[in-house]
PDB file of C-alpha atoms in Angstrom:
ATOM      1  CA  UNK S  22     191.314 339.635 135.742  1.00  0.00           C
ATOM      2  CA  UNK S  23     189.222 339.761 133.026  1.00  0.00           C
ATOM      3  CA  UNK S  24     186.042 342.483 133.115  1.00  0.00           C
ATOM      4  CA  UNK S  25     183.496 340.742 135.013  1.00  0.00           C
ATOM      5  CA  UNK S  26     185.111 338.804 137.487  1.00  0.00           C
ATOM      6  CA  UNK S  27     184.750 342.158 139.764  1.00  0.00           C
ATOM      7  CA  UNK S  28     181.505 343.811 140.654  1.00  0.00           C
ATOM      8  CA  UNK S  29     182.371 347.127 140.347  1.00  0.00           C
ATOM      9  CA  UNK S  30     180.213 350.668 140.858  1.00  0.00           C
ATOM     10  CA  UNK S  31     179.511 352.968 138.009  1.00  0.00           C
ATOM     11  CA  UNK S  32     181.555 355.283 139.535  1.00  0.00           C
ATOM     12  CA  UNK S  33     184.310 353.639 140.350  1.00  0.00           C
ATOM     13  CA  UNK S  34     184.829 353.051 136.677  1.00  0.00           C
ATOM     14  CA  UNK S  35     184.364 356.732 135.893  1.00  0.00           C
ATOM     15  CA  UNK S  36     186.956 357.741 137.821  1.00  0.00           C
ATOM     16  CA  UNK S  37     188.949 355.055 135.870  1.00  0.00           C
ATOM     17  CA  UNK S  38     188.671 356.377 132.353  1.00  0.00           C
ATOM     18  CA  UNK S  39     187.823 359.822 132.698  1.00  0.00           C
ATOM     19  CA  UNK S  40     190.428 360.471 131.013  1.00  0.00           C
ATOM     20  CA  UNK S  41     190.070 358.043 127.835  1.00  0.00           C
ATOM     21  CA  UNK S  42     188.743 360.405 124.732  1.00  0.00           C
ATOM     22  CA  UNK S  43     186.297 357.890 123.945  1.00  0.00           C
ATOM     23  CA  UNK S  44     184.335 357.935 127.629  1.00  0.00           C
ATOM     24  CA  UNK S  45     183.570 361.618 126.583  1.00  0.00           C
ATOM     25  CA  UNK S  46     182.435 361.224 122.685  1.00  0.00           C
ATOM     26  CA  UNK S  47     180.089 358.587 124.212  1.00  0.00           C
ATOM     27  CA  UNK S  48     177.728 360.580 125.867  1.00  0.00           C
ATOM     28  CA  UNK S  49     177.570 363.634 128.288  1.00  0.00           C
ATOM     29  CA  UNK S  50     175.175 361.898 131.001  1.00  0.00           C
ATOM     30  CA  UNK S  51     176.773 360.626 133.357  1.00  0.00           C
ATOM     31  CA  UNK S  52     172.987 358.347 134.050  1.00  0.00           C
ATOM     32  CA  UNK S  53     173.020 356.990 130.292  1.00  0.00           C
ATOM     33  CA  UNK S  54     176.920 356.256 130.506  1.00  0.00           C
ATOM     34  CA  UNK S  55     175.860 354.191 133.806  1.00  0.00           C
ATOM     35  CA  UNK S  56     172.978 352.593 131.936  1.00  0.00           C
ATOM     36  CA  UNK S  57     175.319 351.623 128.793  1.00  0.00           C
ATOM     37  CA  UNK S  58     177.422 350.292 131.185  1.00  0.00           C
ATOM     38  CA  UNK S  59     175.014 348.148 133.245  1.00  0.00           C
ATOM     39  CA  UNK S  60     173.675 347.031 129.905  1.00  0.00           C
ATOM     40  CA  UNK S  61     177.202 345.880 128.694  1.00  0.00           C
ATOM     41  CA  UNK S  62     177.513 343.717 132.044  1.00  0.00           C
ATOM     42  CA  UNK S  63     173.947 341.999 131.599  1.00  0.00           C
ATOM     43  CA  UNK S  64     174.965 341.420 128.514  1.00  0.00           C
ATOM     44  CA  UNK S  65     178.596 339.832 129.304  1.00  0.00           C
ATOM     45  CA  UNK S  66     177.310 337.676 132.434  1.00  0.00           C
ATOM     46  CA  UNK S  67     174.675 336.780 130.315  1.00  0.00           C
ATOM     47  CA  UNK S  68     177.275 335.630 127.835  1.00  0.00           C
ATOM     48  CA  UNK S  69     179.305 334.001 130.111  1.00  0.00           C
ATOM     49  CA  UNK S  70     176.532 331.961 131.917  1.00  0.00           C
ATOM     50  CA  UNK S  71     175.228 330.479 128.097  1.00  0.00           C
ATOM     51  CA  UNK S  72     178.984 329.602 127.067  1.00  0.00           C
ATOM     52  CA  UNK S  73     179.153 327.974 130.670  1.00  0.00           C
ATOM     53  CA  UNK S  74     175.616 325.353 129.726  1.00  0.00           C
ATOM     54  CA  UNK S  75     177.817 324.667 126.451  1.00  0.00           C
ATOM     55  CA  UNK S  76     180.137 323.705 128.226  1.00  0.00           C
ATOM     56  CA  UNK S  77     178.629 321.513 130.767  1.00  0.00           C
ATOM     57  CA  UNK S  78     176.885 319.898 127.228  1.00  0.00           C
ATOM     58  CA  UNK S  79     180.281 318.801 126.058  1.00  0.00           C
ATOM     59  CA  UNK S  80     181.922 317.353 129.602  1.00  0.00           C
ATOM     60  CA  UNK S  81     181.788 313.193 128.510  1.00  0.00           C
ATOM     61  CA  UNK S  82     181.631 312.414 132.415  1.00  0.00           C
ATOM     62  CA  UNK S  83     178.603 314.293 132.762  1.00  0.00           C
ATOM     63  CA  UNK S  84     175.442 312.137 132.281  1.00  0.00           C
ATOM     64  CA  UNK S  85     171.762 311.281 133.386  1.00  0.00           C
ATOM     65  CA  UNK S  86     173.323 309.200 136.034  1.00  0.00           C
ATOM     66  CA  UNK S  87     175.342 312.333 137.135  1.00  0.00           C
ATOM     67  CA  UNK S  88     173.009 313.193 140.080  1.00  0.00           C
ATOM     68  CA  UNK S  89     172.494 309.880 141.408  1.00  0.00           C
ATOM     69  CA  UNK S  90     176.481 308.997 141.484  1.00  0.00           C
ATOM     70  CA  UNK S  91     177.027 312.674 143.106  1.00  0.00           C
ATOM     71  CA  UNK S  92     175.153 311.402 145.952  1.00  0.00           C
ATOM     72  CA  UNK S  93     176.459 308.174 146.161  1.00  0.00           C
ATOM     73  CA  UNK S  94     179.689 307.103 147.905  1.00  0.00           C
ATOM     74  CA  UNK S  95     181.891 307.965 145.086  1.00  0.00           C
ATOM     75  CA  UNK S  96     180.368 311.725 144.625  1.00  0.00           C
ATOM     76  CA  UNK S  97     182.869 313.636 145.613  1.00  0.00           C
ATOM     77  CA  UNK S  98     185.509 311.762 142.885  1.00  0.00           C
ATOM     78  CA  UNK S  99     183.017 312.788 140.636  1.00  0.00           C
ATOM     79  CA  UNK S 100     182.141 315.941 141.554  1.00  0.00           C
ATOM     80  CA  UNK S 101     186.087 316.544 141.676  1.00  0.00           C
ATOM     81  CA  UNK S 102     186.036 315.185 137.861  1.00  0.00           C
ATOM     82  CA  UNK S 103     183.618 317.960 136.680  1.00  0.00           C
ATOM     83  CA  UNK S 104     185.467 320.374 138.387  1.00  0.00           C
ATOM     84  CA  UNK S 105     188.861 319.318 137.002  1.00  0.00           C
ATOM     85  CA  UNK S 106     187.144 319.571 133.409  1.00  0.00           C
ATOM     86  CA  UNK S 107     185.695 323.021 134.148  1.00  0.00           C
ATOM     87  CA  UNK S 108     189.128 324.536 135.239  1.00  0.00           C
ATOM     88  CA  UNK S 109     190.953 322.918 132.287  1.00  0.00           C
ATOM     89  CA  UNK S 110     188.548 325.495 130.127  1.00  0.00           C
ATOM     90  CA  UNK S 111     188.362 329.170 130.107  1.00  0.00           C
ATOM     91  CA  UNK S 112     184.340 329.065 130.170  1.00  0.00           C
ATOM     92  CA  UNK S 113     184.673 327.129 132.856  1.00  0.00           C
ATOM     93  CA  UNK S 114     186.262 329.545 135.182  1.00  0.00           C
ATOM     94  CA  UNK S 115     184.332 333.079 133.443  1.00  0.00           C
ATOM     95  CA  UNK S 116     181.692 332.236 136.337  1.00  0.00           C
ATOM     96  CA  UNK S 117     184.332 332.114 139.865  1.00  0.00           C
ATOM     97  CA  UNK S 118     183.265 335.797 141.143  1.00  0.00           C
ATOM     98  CA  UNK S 119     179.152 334.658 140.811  1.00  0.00           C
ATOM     99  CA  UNK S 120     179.640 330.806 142.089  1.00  0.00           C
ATOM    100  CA  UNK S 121     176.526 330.458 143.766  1.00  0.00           C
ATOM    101  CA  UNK S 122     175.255 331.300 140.521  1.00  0.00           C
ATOM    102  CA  UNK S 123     177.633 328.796 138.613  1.00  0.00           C
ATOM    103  CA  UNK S 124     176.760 325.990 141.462  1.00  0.00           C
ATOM    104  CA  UNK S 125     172.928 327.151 140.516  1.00  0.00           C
ATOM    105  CA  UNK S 126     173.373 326.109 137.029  1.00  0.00           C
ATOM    106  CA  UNK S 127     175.257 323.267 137.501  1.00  0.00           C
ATOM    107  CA  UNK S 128     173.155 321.543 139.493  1.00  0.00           C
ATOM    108  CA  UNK S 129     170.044 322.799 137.309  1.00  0.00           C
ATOM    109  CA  UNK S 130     171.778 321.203 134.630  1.00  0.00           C
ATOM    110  CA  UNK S 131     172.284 318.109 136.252  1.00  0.00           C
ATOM    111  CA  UNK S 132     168.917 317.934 137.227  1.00  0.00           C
ATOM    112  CA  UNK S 133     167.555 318.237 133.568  1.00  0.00           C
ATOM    113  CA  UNK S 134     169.522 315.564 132.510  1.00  0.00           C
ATOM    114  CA  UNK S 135     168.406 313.015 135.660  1.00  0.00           C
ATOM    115  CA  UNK S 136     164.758 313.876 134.819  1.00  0.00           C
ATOM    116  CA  UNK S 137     164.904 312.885 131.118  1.00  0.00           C
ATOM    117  CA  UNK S 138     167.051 309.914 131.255  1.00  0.00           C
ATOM    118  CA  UNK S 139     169.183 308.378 128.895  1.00  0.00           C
ATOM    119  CA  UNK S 140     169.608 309.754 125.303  1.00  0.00           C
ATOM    120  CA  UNK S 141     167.701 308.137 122.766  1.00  0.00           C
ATOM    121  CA  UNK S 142     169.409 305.695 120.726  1.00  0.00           C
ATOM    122  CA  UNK S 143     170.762 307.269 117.348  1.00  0.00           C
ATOM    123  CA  UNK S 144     168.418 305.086 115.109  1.00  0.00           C
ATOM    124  CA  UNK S 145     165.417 305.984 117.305  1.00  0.00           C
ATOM    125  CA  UNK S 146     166.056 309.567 116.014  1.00  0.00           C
ATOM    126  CA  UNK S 147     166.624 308.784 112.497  1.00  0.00           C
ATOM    127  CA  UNK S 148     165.075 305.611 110.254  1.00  0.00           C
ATOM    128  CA  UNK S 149     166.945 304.761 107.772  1.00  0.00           C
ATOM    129  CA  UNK S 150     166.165 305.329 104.368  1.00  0.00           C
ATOM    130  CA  UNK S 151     165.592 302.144 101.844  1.00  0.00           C
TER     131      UNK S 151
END
């Protein structure tokens, strides 16, 4: 399993690589080693959670009608499409140990795109030059 797909304590990991030369050359506090490594976990989940909205940009099924068809009769088909999509990519499945979290942003997502509608047309964005 890859690093933060378990919520492990500080100490736990100590125990872990006590042992690696690099854990000591780092620092002798054990409270700044703990702080380094709560740091480096924002950082990844944070990581993780961005890479996940990139991903939920470039799923074709997903639209401004999204929400509406997800609660229509034929939601769960589509909800099982998006899901198929996000297990067939690795950033799809960085968020399974948080997935109220992944569900949040989903559905956030989803949202967004309900509440501003259909893309503009691509010659709406850009005149053409004469």
């Amino acid at each position: 399993k890859q690093w933060y797909q378990r919520r492990v304590r500080g100490k736990e990991i100590r125990r872990k690589i006590k042992h690696d030369p690099r854990f000591s050359k780092f620092s002798d506090d054990d409270k700044e080693r703990e702080a380094e490594f709560t740091r480096h976990i924002k950082d990844r989940v944070s990581l993780a959670k961005s890479d996940f909205k990139q991903l939920l940009k470039e799923i074709k099924c997903v639209s401004h009608k999204s929400k509406e068809i997800l609660r229509g009769p034929n939601g769960d088909s589509h909800m099982r499409e998006i899901r198929q999509f996000l297990t067939n990519d690795k950033r799809g499945l960085v968020l399974d140990d948080l997935p109220e979290e992944r569900d949040r942003i989903l559905d956030d997502y989803l949202a967004e795109l309900e509440k501003y509608g259909p893309p503009p047309p691509p010659t709406a964005t850009r005149p053409s030059k004469r």
